[in-house]
Structures are given as structure tokens and as C-alpha cells.
């Protein structure tokens, strides 16, 4: 994702920055796609519509929004290599629009990277975490909440499996256990689990396991004392706020009660310094 042509992640199924590129494409090679994920685009069965090649270990699962024109089934790495070796640059190819779009996306996404407001904006939090985890092998695991969208779009990875999130069922409570497992499998990598208060409280008892196993990892709780994403969706559908505000414990004392160390940053600068010390 540090390639100059990387257009980052599509957060929605339509009208996102990246869809400017999708709408102009004559061919999309869809690598490793599973229809259980929210699709980055809906296919159209019209004359002149964008062609799609499905490249995966398994055949495509065809439905009314995904019906590739060609399946390439087999080892993904081997298939990619063979396709690359058999494609030669064509004179009519013009990537100028995509280069400009990639620059524009990076500019727009970085707009609030240095914002100093507190409580911290998600863009600034993502930026700080990415700057603190300096190795390409460091790992971030995510629980499920609206912040997941900001990480998926703004947290650029240079290696696979270094940003772990579950998009399909989007199970709350996954962030801490995922981080623990990542640290057990990759003990030499720095691991940060990012959770909302709602998701963290669904599996907070695993703090005992993490301390008992001596796992050297950092847990960040983005605390808005609510199920924030559902609250946002509820408001967007015109409903009154109902049943989504939480009464949380003192998370610093909560961590200490398990034998862990708790911190409560009070500014963006304090957050960066505390995170640096923790990891």
C-alpha cells in the first residue's frame, strides 16, 4: 500500500473517492475477493460495462452484483506472476488520471493528520499509531466500530497481515483476542489492539489471560461511552437515541486491577508520548 498508485480502501459501496477510478476502468482484476465482504463495486450487465477477472483459490460465487467474465482459479501468487509475465505495456494505456487521483486521495485523507483537537480525531489517531509502529512487521488489530473505517482507509501497510480486522460478520469483542493471538504467533512484532469501549467490554476478561501469559502488547480504548456506530446509524435512520449509552468503569483502574498498566492521555501530544512509551 506504499506504492504510488495505491488508491487505498473503498469504505462504502458507492460514491467514495476510489469509485472515480472504478467508474473509469475498462478491466478490474479482483484478487482474493469473497462475496461475504461488502463489495467495493456492483457489477452491471450492460453493453460497455467494466469487465471483471476473478483471481482466487476458489471459483467466484456468482450473484446479481458479482458475475465475473473470467475466473482464474489456483494459487494466487503463481497466477499473479504468470499474468504479469504475459502482459506487456500497451501504447494506448494512459494512467495519468489514476496518478492524479492517487495524489488527490492521499491529500484528502491526510487533511486532519496534524489536527490537535482532543478528544482526538480518528485521522490523527491513525496517523500517530502508524508513525509509532515504525517496522513493517508491526501489527494492529481492530475491534468493530466506526473507527475501523478510518483505519482501513488511512493505515497504510507494507506487508500482509499487519492490519487485522474482520469485515464480514464484524463481531464486536474481536480486537483484544486478535491482538493476543497475533502477539503469540509473532512475538517479535509490536502489537497494538484498537478497541471501542463497547467492543472492549464484551471480552475484557481476556485481560487476565494476556497478563497471565505475559504478552507484551498495547490496548487502545477509544471511549465514547456508547455503541457509537449503531448510535450513528440509528440517528441516520431518523430514530431517537435509544439504549446505546453506556456507563463504563475507570479503565485505568480496570487495567491495574488485572495487573496491567493503565494510562489516560489528555491531549494529542500526550497520546503520542504515552503510546511511544507503551510500545
PDB file of C-alpha atoms in Angstrom:
ATOM      1  CA  UNK A   1       0.000   0.000   0.000  1.00  0.00           C
ATOM      2  CA  UNK A   2       3.021   2.304  -0.083  1.00  0.00           C
ATOM      3  CA  UNK A   3       3.071   2.103  -3.898  1.00  0.00           C
ATOM      4  CA  UNK A   4       2.499   5.462  -5.579  1.00  0.00           C
ATOM      5  CA  UNK A   5      -0.517   4.115  -7.493  1.00  0.00           C
ATOM      6  CA  UNK A   6      -2.280   2.685  -4.439  1.00  0.00           C
ATOM      7  CA  UNK A   7      -5.782   4.201  -4.246  1.00  0.00           C
ATOM      8  CA  UNK A   8      -6.405   2.976  -0.699  1.00  0.00           C
ATOM      9  CA  UNK A   9      -9.551   1.218   0.531  1.00  0.00           C
ATOM     10  CA  UNK A  10     -13.129   1.764  -0.538  1.00  0.00           C
ATOM     11  CA  UNK A  11     -15.103   2.485   2.626  1.00  0.00           C
ATOM     12  CA  UNK A  12     -18.540   2.304   1.013  1.00  0.00           C
ATOM     13  CA  UNK A  13     -20.207   0.564  -1.889  1.00  0.00           C
ATOM     14  CA  UNK A  14     -20.617   3.756  -3.927  1.00  0.00           C
ATOM     15  CA  UNK A  15     -19.615   7.415  -4.125  1.00  0.00           C
ATOM     16  CA  UNK A  16     -16.226   7.089  -2.430  1.00  0.00           C
ATOM     17  CA  UNK A  17     -13.029   8.616  -3.852  1.00  0.00           C
ATOM     18  CA  UNK A  18     -11.867   5.290  -5.258  1.00  0.00           C
ATOM     19  CA  UNK A  19     -15.074   4.897  -7.273  1.00  0.00           C
ATOM     20  CA  UNK A  20     -13.886   7.654  -9.584  1.00  0.00           C
ATOM     21  CA  UNK A  21     -11.227   5.137 -10.662  1.00  0.00           C
ATOM     22  CA  UNK A  22     -13.599   2.170 -10.709  1.00  0.00           C
ATOM     23  CA  UNK A  23     -16.052   4.053 -12.930  1.00  0.00           C
ATOM     24  CA  UNK A  24     -13.303   4.777 -15.483  1.00  0.00           C
ATOM     25  CA  UNK A  25     -11.801   1.291 -15.521  1.00  0.00           C
ATOM     26  CA  UNK A  26     -12.258  -0.987 -18.547  1.00  0.00           C
ATOM     27  CA  UNK A  27     -10.958  -4.002 -16.595  1.00  0.00           C
ATOM     28  CA  UNK A  28     -10.805  -4.863 -12.905  1.00  0.00           C
ATOM     29  CA  UNK A  29      -8.729  -7.830 -11.738  1.00  0.00           C
ATOM     30  CA  UNK A  30     -10.302  -8.821  -8.428  1.00  0.00           C
ATOM     31  CA  UNK A  31      -7.733 -10.700  -6.338  1.00  0.00           C
ATOM     32  CA  UNK A  32      -8.820 -12.805  -3.359  1.00  0.00           C
ATOM     33  CA  UNK A  33     -12.350 -11.385  -3.274  1.00  0.00           C
ATOM     34  CA  UNK A  34     -15.006 -13.087  -1.168  1.00  0.00           C
ATOM     35  CA  UNK A  35     -18.627 -12.038  -1.749  1.00  0.00           C
ATOM     36  CA  UNK A  36     -19.273 -12.156   2.021  1.00  0.00           C
ATOM     37  CA  UNK A  37     -17.323  -8.883   2.164  1.00  0.00           C
ATOM     38  CA  UNK A  38     -19.127  -5.669   1.318  1.00  0.00           C
ATOM     39  CA  UNK A  39     -18.243  -5.263  -2.368  1.00  0.00           C
ATOM     40  CA  UNK A  40     -16.188  -2.268  -3.495  1.00  0.00           C
ATOM     41  CA  UNK A  41     -18.428  -2.008  -6.555  1.00  0.00           C
ATOM     42  CA  UNK A  42     -21.601  -3.505  -8.015  1.00  0.00           C
ATOM     43  CA  UNK A  43     -21.240  -5.043 -11.462  1.00  0.00           C
ATOM     44  CA  UNK A  44     -23.621  -4.074 -14.249  1.00  0.00           C
ATOM     45  CA  UNK A  45     -24.743  -6.315 -17.076  1.00  0.00           C
ATOM     46  CA  UNK A  46     -24.870  -3.585 -19.700  1.00  0.00           C
ATOM     47  CA  UNK A  47     -23.109  -3.109 -23.006  1.00  0.00           C
ATOM     48  CA  UNK A  48     -19.728  -1.495 -22.468  1.00  0.00           C
ATOM     49  CA  UNK A  49     -19.740  -2.250 -18.717  1.00  0.00           C
ATOM     50  CA  UNK A  50     -16.451  -2.818 -16.932  1.00  0.00           C
ATOM     51  CA  UNK A  51     -15.023  -6.317 -17.392  1.00  0.00           C
ATOM     52  CA  UNK A  52     -14.004  -8.253 -14.259  1.00  0.00           C
ATOM     53  CA  UNK A  53     -11.477 -11.079 -13.839  1.00  0.00           C
ATOM     54  CA  UNK A  54     -11.846 -13.105 -10.623  1.00  0.00           C
ATOM     55  CA  UNK A  55      -8.477 -14.385  -9.378  1.00  0.00           C
ATOM     56  CA  UNK A  56      -8.615 -16.632  -6.335  1.00  0.00           C
ATOM     57  CA  UNK A  57      -8.011 -20.074  -4.876  1.00  0.00           C
ATOM     58  CA  UNK A  58     -11.718 -20.766  -5.406  1.00  0.00           C
ATOM     59  CA  UNK A  59     -14.209 -20.111  -8.235  1.00  0.00           C
ATOM     60  CA  UNK A  60     -16.373 -16.993  -7.980  1.00  0.00           C
ATOM     61  CA  UNK A  61     -19.725 -17.168  -6.218  1.00  0.00           C
ATOM     62  CA  UNK A  62     -21.994 -15.549  -8.759  1.00  0.00           C
ATOM     63  CA  UNK A  63     -24.914 -13.385  -7.668  1.00  0.00           C
ATOM     64  CA  UNK A  64     -26.797 -10.391  -9.055  1.00  0.00           C
ATOM     65  CA  UNK A  65     -23.965  -7.962  -8.191  1.00  0.00           C
ATOM     66  CA  UNK A  66     -20.913 -10.149  -8.913  1.00  0.00           C
ATOM     67  CA  UNK A  67     -20.628 -12.197 -12.106  1.00  0.00           C
ATOM     68  CA  UNK A  68     -17.015 -12.102 -13.403  1.00  0.00           C
ATOM     69  CA  UNK A  69     -16.299 -12.563 -17.078  1.00  0.00           C
ATOM     70  CA  UNK A  70     -13.369 -14.855 -16.305  1.00  0.00           C
ATOM     71  CA  UNK A  71     -12.274 -16.987 -13.341  1.00  0.00           C
ATOM     72  CA  UNK A  72      -8.567 -17.658 -12.796  1.00  0.00           C
ATOM     73  CA  UNK A  73      -8.531 -20.409 -10.174  1.00  0.00           C
ATOM     74  CA  UNK A  74      -5.337 -21.594  -8.499  1.00  0.00           C
ATOM     75  CA  UNK A  75      -2.524 -20.387  -6.285  1.00  0.00           C
ATOM     76  CA  UNK A  76      -2.914 -16.603  -6.165  1.00  0.00           C
ATOM     77  CA  UNK A  77       0.822 -15.817  -6.161  1.00  0.00           C
ATOM     78  CA  UNK A  78       1.544 -18.143  -9.075  1.00  0.00           C
ATOM     79  CA  UNK A  79      -1.418 -16.822 -11.071  1.00  0.00           C
ATOM     80  CA  UNK A  80      -0.366 -13.211 -10.482  1.00  0.00           C
ATOM     81  CA  UNK A  81       3.192 -13.958 -11.581  1.00  0.00           C
ATOM     82  CA  UNK A  82       2.110 -15.698 -14.784  1.00  0.00           C
ATOM     83  CA  UNK A  83      -0.333 -12.951 -15.722  1.00  0.00           C
ATOM     84  CA  UNK A  84       2.307 -10.288 -15.041  1.00  0.00           C
ATOM     85  CA  UNK A  85       4.889 -12.099 -17.181  1.00  0.00           C
ATOM     86  CA  UNK A  86       2.444 -12.348 -20.082  1.00  0.00           C
ATOM     87  CA  UNK A  87       1.279  -8.747 -20.088  1.00  0.00           C
ATOM     88  CA  UNK A  88       3.285  -6.140 -21.982  1.00  0.00           C
ATOM     89  CA  UNK A  89       2.677  -2.423 -21.722  1.00  0.00           C
ATOM     90  CA  UNK A  90       0.333  -1.162 -24.434  1.00  0.00           C
ATOM     91  CA  UNK A  91       0.732   2.113 -26.290  1.00  0.00           C
ATOM     92  CA  UNK A  92      -2.862   3.178 -25.608  1.00  0.00           C
ATOM     93  CA  UNK A  93      -2.550   2.816 -21.819  1.00  0.00           C
ATOM     94  CA  UNK A  94      -2.782   6.179 -20.056  1.00  0.00           C
ATOM     95  CA  UNK A  95      -2.550   6.165 -16.259  1.00  0.00           C
ATOM     96  CA  UNK A  96      -2.288   9.935 -15.829  1.00  0.00           C
ATOM     97  CA  UNK A  97      -5.818  10.158 -14.390  1.00  0.00           C
ATOM     98  CA  UNK A  98      -5.074   7.436 -11.837  1.00  0.00           C
ATOM     99  CA  UNK A  99      -1.797   9.047 -10.782  1.00  0.00           C
ATOM    100  CA  UNK A 100      -3.623  12.333 -10.179  1.00  0.00           C
ATOM    101  CA  UNK A 101      -6.406  10.519  -8.339  1.00  0.00           C
ATOM    102  CA  UNK A 102      -3.937   8.706  -6.084  1.00  0.00           C
ATOM    103  CA  UNK A 103      -2.322  12.051  -5.191  1.00  0.00           C
ATOM    104  CA  UNK A 104      -5.737  13.614  -4.546  1.00  0.00           C
ATOM    105  CA  UNK A 105      -6.824  10.734  -2.283  1.00  0.00           C
ATOM    106  CA  UNK A 106      -3.614  10.961  -0.241  1.00  0.00           C
ATOM    107  CA  UNK A 107      -4.087  14.719   0.098  1.00  0.00           C
ATOM    108  CA  UNK A 108      -7.715  14.432   1.222  1.00  0.00           C
ATOM    109  CA  UNK A 109      -7.092  11.573   3.648  1.00  0.00           C
ATOM    110  CA  UNK A 110      -4.160  13.399   5.243  1.00  0.00           C
ATOM    111  CA  UNK A 111      -6.131  16.612   5.827  1.00  0.00           C
ATOM    112  CA  UNK A 112      -6.542  16.038   9.588  1.00  0.00           C
ATOM    113  CA  UNK A 113      -3.331  14.129  10.289  1.00  0.00           C
ATOM    114  CA  UNK A 114      -1.928  17.027  12.346  1.00  0.00           C
ATOM    115  CA  UNK A 115      -5.196  18.226  13.900  1.00  0.00           C
ATOM    116  CA  UNK A 116      -4.696  18.953  17.614  1.00  0.00           C
ATOM    117  CA  UNK A 117      -8.300  18.800  18.841  1.00  0.00           C
ATOM    118  CA  UNK A 118      -8.986  16.496  21.769  1.00  0.00           C
ATOM    119  CA  UNK A 119     -10.745  14.108  22.151  1.00  0.00           C
ATOM    120  CA  UNK A 120      -8.545  13.030  19.278  1.00  0.00           C
ATOM    121  CA  UNK A 121      -9.892  12.848  15.722  1.00  0.00           C
ATOM    122  CA  UNK A 122      -9.693   9.346  14.201  1.00  0.00           C
ATOM    123  CA  UNK A 123      -7.427  10.535  11.383  1.00  0.00           C
ATOM    124  CA  UNK A 124      -4.903  11.900  13.897  1.00  0.00           C
ATOM    125  CA  UNK A 125      -5.089   8.716  15.989  1.00  0.00           C
ATOM    126  CA  UNK A 126      -4.429   6.535  12.947  1.00  0.00           C
ATOM    127  CA  UNK A 127      -1.525   8.738  11.890  1.00  0.00           C
ATOM    128  CA  UNK A 128       0.040   8.659  15.368  1.00  0.00           C
ATOM    129  CA  UNK A 129      -0.202   4.877  15.604  1.00  0.00           C
ATOM    130  CA  UNK A 130       1.301   4.425  12.126  1.00  0.00           C
ATOM    131  CA  UNK A 131       4.201   6.757  12.984  1.00  0.00           C
ATOM    132  CA  UNK A 132       4.824   4.952  16.281  1.00  0.00           C
ATOM    133  CA  UNK A 133       4.849   1.462  14.759  1.00  0.00           C
ATOM    134  CA  UNK A 134       7.927   2.011  12.641  1.00  0.00           C
ATOM    135  CA  UNK A 135       8.542  -1.559  11.470  1.00  0.00           C
ATOM    136  CA  UNK A 136       6.682  -3.034   8.506  1.00  0.00           C
ATOM    137  CA  UNK A 137       6.221  -6.166  10.656  1.00  0.00           C
ATOM    138  CA  UNK A 138       4.356  -4.392  13.480  1.00  0.00           C
ATOM    139  CA  UNK A 139       0.691  -5.377  13.791  1.00  0.00           C
ATOM    140  CA  UNK A 140      -2.553  -3.519  14.513  1.00  0.00           C
ATOM    141  CA  UNK A 141      -5.703  -5.480  15.333  1.00  0.00           C
ATOM    142  CA  UNK A 142      -9.116  -3.838  15.326  1.00  0.00           C
ATOM    143  CA  UNK A 143     -12.319  -4.389  17.183  1.00  0.00           C
ATOM    144  CA  UNK A 144     -15.512  -3.331  15.398  1.00  0.00           C
ATOM    145  CA  UNK A 145     -16.808   0.225  15.372  1.00  0.00           C
ATOM    146  CA  UNK A 146     -16.836   3.245  13.112  1.00  0.00           C
ATOM    147  CA  UNK A 147     -13.078   3.753  13.696  1.00  0.00           C
ATOM    148  CA  UNK A 148     -12.476   0.585  11.667  1.00  0.00           C
ATOM    149  CA  UNK A 149     -13.343   2.522   8.510  1.00  0.00           C
ATOM    150  CA  UNK A 150     -10.733   5.184   9.304  1.00  0.00           C
ATOM    151  CA  UNK A 151      -8.029   2.567   9.867  1.00  0.00           C
ATOM    152  CA  UNK A 152      -8.920   0.641   6.717  1.00  0.00           C
ATOM    153  CA  UNK A 153      -8.604   3.830   4.651  1.00  0.00           C
ATOM    154  CA  UNK A 154      -5.731   5.662   6.347  1.00  0.00           C
ATOM    155  CA  UNK A 155      -3.466   2.997   7.852  1.00  0.00           C
ATOM    156  CA  UNK A 156      -1.113   2.020   5.040  1.00  0.00           C
ATOM    157  CA  UNK A 157       0.625  -1.358   5.301  1.00  0.00           C
ATOM    158  CA  UNK A 158       3.727  -2.591   3.505  1.00  0.00           C
ATOM    159  CA  UNK A 159       3.241  -6.259   4.417  1.00  0.00           C
ATOM    160  CA  UNK A 160       0.185  -8.543   4.562  1.00  0.00           C
ATOM    161  CA  UNK A 161      -1.474  -9.499   7.848  1.00  0.00           C
ATOM    162  CA  UNK A 162      -0.229  -6.390   9.653  1.00  0.00           C
ATOM    163  CA  UNK A 163      -3.700  -4.783   9.898  1.00  0.00           C
ATOM    164  CA  UNK A 164      -6.139  -7.419  11.115  1.00  0.00           C
ATOM    165  CA  UNK A 165      -9.876  -6.751  11.017  1.00  0.00           C
ATOM    166  CA  UNK A 166     -12.971  -8.831  10.338  1.00  0.00           C
ATOM    167  CA  UNK A 167     -15.260  -7.246   7.784  1.00  0.00           C
ATOM    168  CA  UNK A 168     -17.896  -9.914   7.223  1.00  0.00           C
ATOM    169  CA  UNK A 169     -19.766 -10.575  10.471  1.00  0.00           C
ATOM    170  CA  UNK A 170     -17.888  -7.642  12.087  1.00  0.00           C
ATOM    171  CA  UNK A 171     -18.011  -9.274  15.506  1.00  0.00           C
ATOM    172  CA  UNK A 172     -17.644  -6.886  18.438  1.00  0.00           C
ATOM    173  CA  UNK A 173     -15.163  -8.016  21.059  1.00  0.00           C
ATOM    174  CA  UNK A 174     -12.620  -9.260  18.495  1.00  0.00           C
ATOM    175  CA  UNK A 175      -9.891  -6.632  18.963  1.00  0.00           C
ATOM    176  CA  UNK A 176      -8.234  -7.759  22.202  1.00  0.00           C
ATOM    177  CA  UNK A 177      -8.247 -11.538  21.468  1.00  0.00           C
ATOM    178  CA  UNK A 178      -6.972 -10.896  17.924  1.00  0.00           C
ATOM    179  CA  UNK A 179      -4.115  -8.832  19.337  1.00  0.00           C
ATOM    180  CA  UNK A 180      -3.279 -11.533  21.877  1.00  0.00           C
ATOM    181  CA  UNK A 181      -3.188 -14.216  19.186  1.00  0.00           C
ATOM    182  CA  UNK A 182      -1.056 -12.010  16.910  1.00  0.00           C
ATOM    183  CA  UNK A 183       1.469 -11.477  19.712  1.00  0.00           C
ATOM    184  CA  UNK A 184       1.613 -15.201  20.469  1.00  0.00           C
ATOM    185  CA  UNK A 185       2.196 -16.045  16.798  1.00  0.00           C
ATOM    186  CA  UNK A 186       4.573 -13.115  16.119  1.00  0.00           C
ATOM    187  CA  UNK A 187       6.320 -12.468  19.462  1.00  0.00           C
ATOM    188  CA  UNK A 188       8.982 -10.253  17.865  1.00  0.00           C
ATOM    189  CA  UNK A 189       6.445  -7.848  16.347  1.00  0.00           C
ATOM    190  CA  UNK A 190       4.989  -4.935  18.264  1.00  0.00           C
ATOM    191  CA  UNK A 191       1.223  -5.382  18.571  1.00  0.00           C
ATOM    192  CA  UNK A 192      -1.441  -2.733  19.223  1.00  0.00           C
ATOM    193  CA  UNK A 193      -5.110  -3.682  19.658  1.00  0.00           C
ATOM    194  CA  UNK A 194      -7.515  -0.806  18.964  1.00  0.00           C
ATOM    195  CA  UNK A 195     -10.959  -1.171  20.549  1.00  0.00           C
ATOM    196  CA  UNK A 196     -14.005   0.902  21.226  1.00  0.00           C
ATOM    197  CA  UNK A 197     -15.324   0.865  24.766  1.00  0.00           C
ATOM    198  CA  UNK A 198     -18.321  -1.230  23.698  1.00  0.00           C
ATOM    199  CA  UNK A 199     -16.278  -3.905  21.945  1.00  0.00           C
ATOM    200  CA  UNK A 200     -13.600  -3.991  24.633  1.00  0.00           C
ATOM    201  CA  UNK A 201     -16.167  -4.581  27.382  1.00  0.00           C
ATOM    202  CA  UNK A 202     -17.503  -7.631  25.545  1.00  0.00           C
ATOM    203  CA  UNK A 203     -14.240  -9.534  26.050  1.00  0.00           C
ATOM    204  CA  UNK A 204     -12.474  -7.530  28.759  1.00  0.00           C
ATOM    205  CA  UNK A 205     -11.946 -10.639  30.904  1.00  0.00           C
ATOM    206  CA  UNK A 206      -9.206 -11.688  28.468  1.00  0.00           C
ATOM    207  CA  UNK A 207      -7.020  -9.038  30.110  1.00  0.00           C
ATOM    208  CA  UNK A 208      -6.406 -11.680  32.764  1.00  0.00           C
ATOM    209  CA  UNK A 209      -5.228 -14.136  30.097  1.00  0.00           C
ATOM    210  CA  UNK A 210      -2.943 -11.542  28.490  1.00  0.00           C
ATOM    211  CA  UNK A 211      -1.346 -10.683  31.840  1.00  0.00           C
ATOM    212  CA  UNK A 212      -1.031 -14.338  32.878  1.00  0.00           C
ATOM    213  CA  UNK A 213       0.698 -15.183  29.576  1.00  0.00           C
ATOM    214  CA  UNK A 214       2.964 -12.150  29.902  1.00  0.00           C
ATOM    215  CA  UNK A 215       2.003 -10.771  26.492  1.00  0.00           C
ATOM    216  CA  UNK A 216       3.848  -7.538  25.732  1.00  0.00           C
ATOM    217  CA  UNK A 217       1.130  -5.660  23.860  1.00  0.00           C
ATOM    218  CA  UNK A 218      -0.716  -2.352  23.942  1.00  0.00           C
ATOM    219  CA  UNK A 219      -4.504  -1.907  24.034  1.00  0.00           C
ATOM    220  CA  UNK A 220      -6.038   1.419  22.986  1.00  0.00           C
ATOM    221  CA  UNK A 221      -9.641   2.080  24.024  1.00  0.00           C
ATOM    222  CA  UNK A 222     -11.443   4.784  22.039  1.00  0.00           C
ATOM    223  CA  UNK A 223     -14.047   5.690  24.626  1.00  0.00           C
ATOM    224  CA  UNK A 224     -17.277   7.499  23.738  1.00  0.00           C
ATOM    225  CA  UNK A 225     -19.373   5.790  26.450  1.00  0.00           C
ATOM    226  CA  UNK A 226     -21.718   4.330  23.846  1.00  0.00           C
ATOM    227  CA  UNK A 227     -22.168   1.932  20.962  1.00  0.00           C
ATOM    228  CA  UNK A 228     -21.123   4.784  18.717  1.00  0.00           C
ATOM    229  CA  UNK A 229     -21.506   3.240  15.272  1.00  0.00           C
ATOM    230  CA  UNK A 230     -25.010   1.942  15.963  1.00  0.00           C
ATOM    231  CA  UNK A 231     -25.879   5.306  17.517  1.00  0.00           C
ATOM    232  CA  UNK A 232     -24.719   6.999  14.303  1.00  0.00           C
ATOM    233  CA  UNK A 233     -26.759   4.600  12.159  1.00  0.00           C
ATOM    234  CA  UNK A 234     -29.796   4.989  14.418  1.00  0.00           C
ATOM    235  CA  UNK A 235     -29.659   8.776  14.037  1.00  0.00           C
ATOM    236  CA  UNK A 236     -29.145   8.452  10.274  1.00  0.00           C
ATOM    237  CA  UNK A 237     -32.361   6.434  10.012  1.00  0.00           C
ATOM    238  CA  UNK A 238     -34.290   9.135  11.867  1.00  0.00           C
ATOM    239  CA  UNK A 239     -34.747   7.218  15.121  1.00  0.00           C
ATOM    240  CA  UNK A 240     -34.386   8.663  18.606  1.00  0.00           C
ATOM    241  CA  UNK A 241     -31.324   7.637  20.604  1.00  0.00           C
ATOM    242  CA  UNK A 242     -32.346   4.511  22.494  1.00  0.00           C
ATOM    243  CA  UNK A 243     -30.380   2.054  24.634  1.00  0.00           C
ATOM    244  CA  UNK A 244     -26.921   2.840  23.295  1.00  0.00           C
ATOM    245  CA  UNK A 245     -25.289   4.964  26.025  1.00  0.00           C
ATOM    246  CA  UNK A 246     -23.023   3.049  28.431  1.00  0.00           C
ATOM    247  CA  UNK A 247     -21.761   3.502  31.966  1.00  0.00           C
ATOM    248  CA  UNK A 248     -18.132   2.413  31.820  1.00  0.00           C
ATOM    249  CA  UNK A 249     -15.622   1.630  34.557  1.00  0.00           C
ATOM    250  CA  UNK A 250     -12.495   3.691  35.168  1.00  0.00           C
ATOM    251  CA  UNK A 251     -10.376   1.957  32.530  1.00  0.00           C
ATOM    252  CA  UNK A 252      -7.059   2.928  34.158  1.00  0.00           C
ATOM    253  CA  UNK A 253      -8.077   1.302  37.439  1.00  0.00           C
ATOM    254  CA  UNK A 254      -9.642  -1.548  35.490  1.00  0.00           C
ATOM    255  CA  UNK A 255      -6.301  -2.314  33.810  1.00  0.00           C
ATOM    256  CA  UNK A 256      -4.455  -2.061  37.096  1.00  0.00           C
ATOM    257  CA  UNK A 257      -6.896  -4.496  38.746  1.00  0.00           C
ATOM    258  CA  UNK A 258      -5.674  -7.151  36.281  1.00  0.00           C
ATOM    259  CA  UNK A 259      -2.022  -6.325  36.900  1.00  0.00           C
ATOM    260  CA  UNK A 260      -1.661  -4.328  33.685  1.00  0.00           C
ATOM    261  CA  UNK A 261      -0.687  -0.658  33.402  1.00  0.00           C
ATOM    262  CA  UNK A 262      -3.306   1.962  32.546  1.00  0.00           C
ATOM    263  CA  UNK A 263      -2.932   5.463  31.085  1.00  0.00           C
ATOM    264  CA  UNK A 264      -5.411   8.207  30.226  1.00  0.00           C
ATOM    265  CA  UNK A 265      -3.926  10.728  27.744  1.00  0.00           C
ATOM    266  CA  UNK A 266      -5.269  14.275  27.939  1.00  0.00           C
ATOM    267  CA  UNK A 267      -4.025  15.679  24.598  1.00  0.00           C
ATOM    268  CA  UNK A 268      -2.817  14.545  21.189  1.00  0.00           C
ATOM    269  CA  UNK A 269       0.771  15.127  22.276  1.00  0.00           C
ATOM    270  CA  UNK A 270       0.206  13.159  25.466  1.00  0.00           C
ATOM    271  CA  UNK A 271      -1.335  10.325  23.443  1.00  0.00           C
ATOM    272  CA  UNK A 272       1.696  10.145  21.131  1.00  0.00           C
ATOM    273  CA  UNK A 273       4.171  10.194  24.033  1.00  0.00           C
ATOM    274  CA  UNK A 274       2.208   7.589  26.014  1.00  0.00           C
ATOM    275  CA  UNK A 275       1.856   5.286  23.014  1.00  0.00           C
ATOM    276  CA  UNK A 276       5.577   5.542  22.292  1.00  0.00           C
ATOM    277  CA  UNK A 277       6.366   4.593  25.892  1.00  0.00           C
ATOM    278  CA  UNK A 278       3.902   1.693  25.888  1.00  0.00           C
ATOM    279  CA  UNK A 279       5.045   0.008  22.688  1.00  0.00           C
TER     280      UNK A 279
END
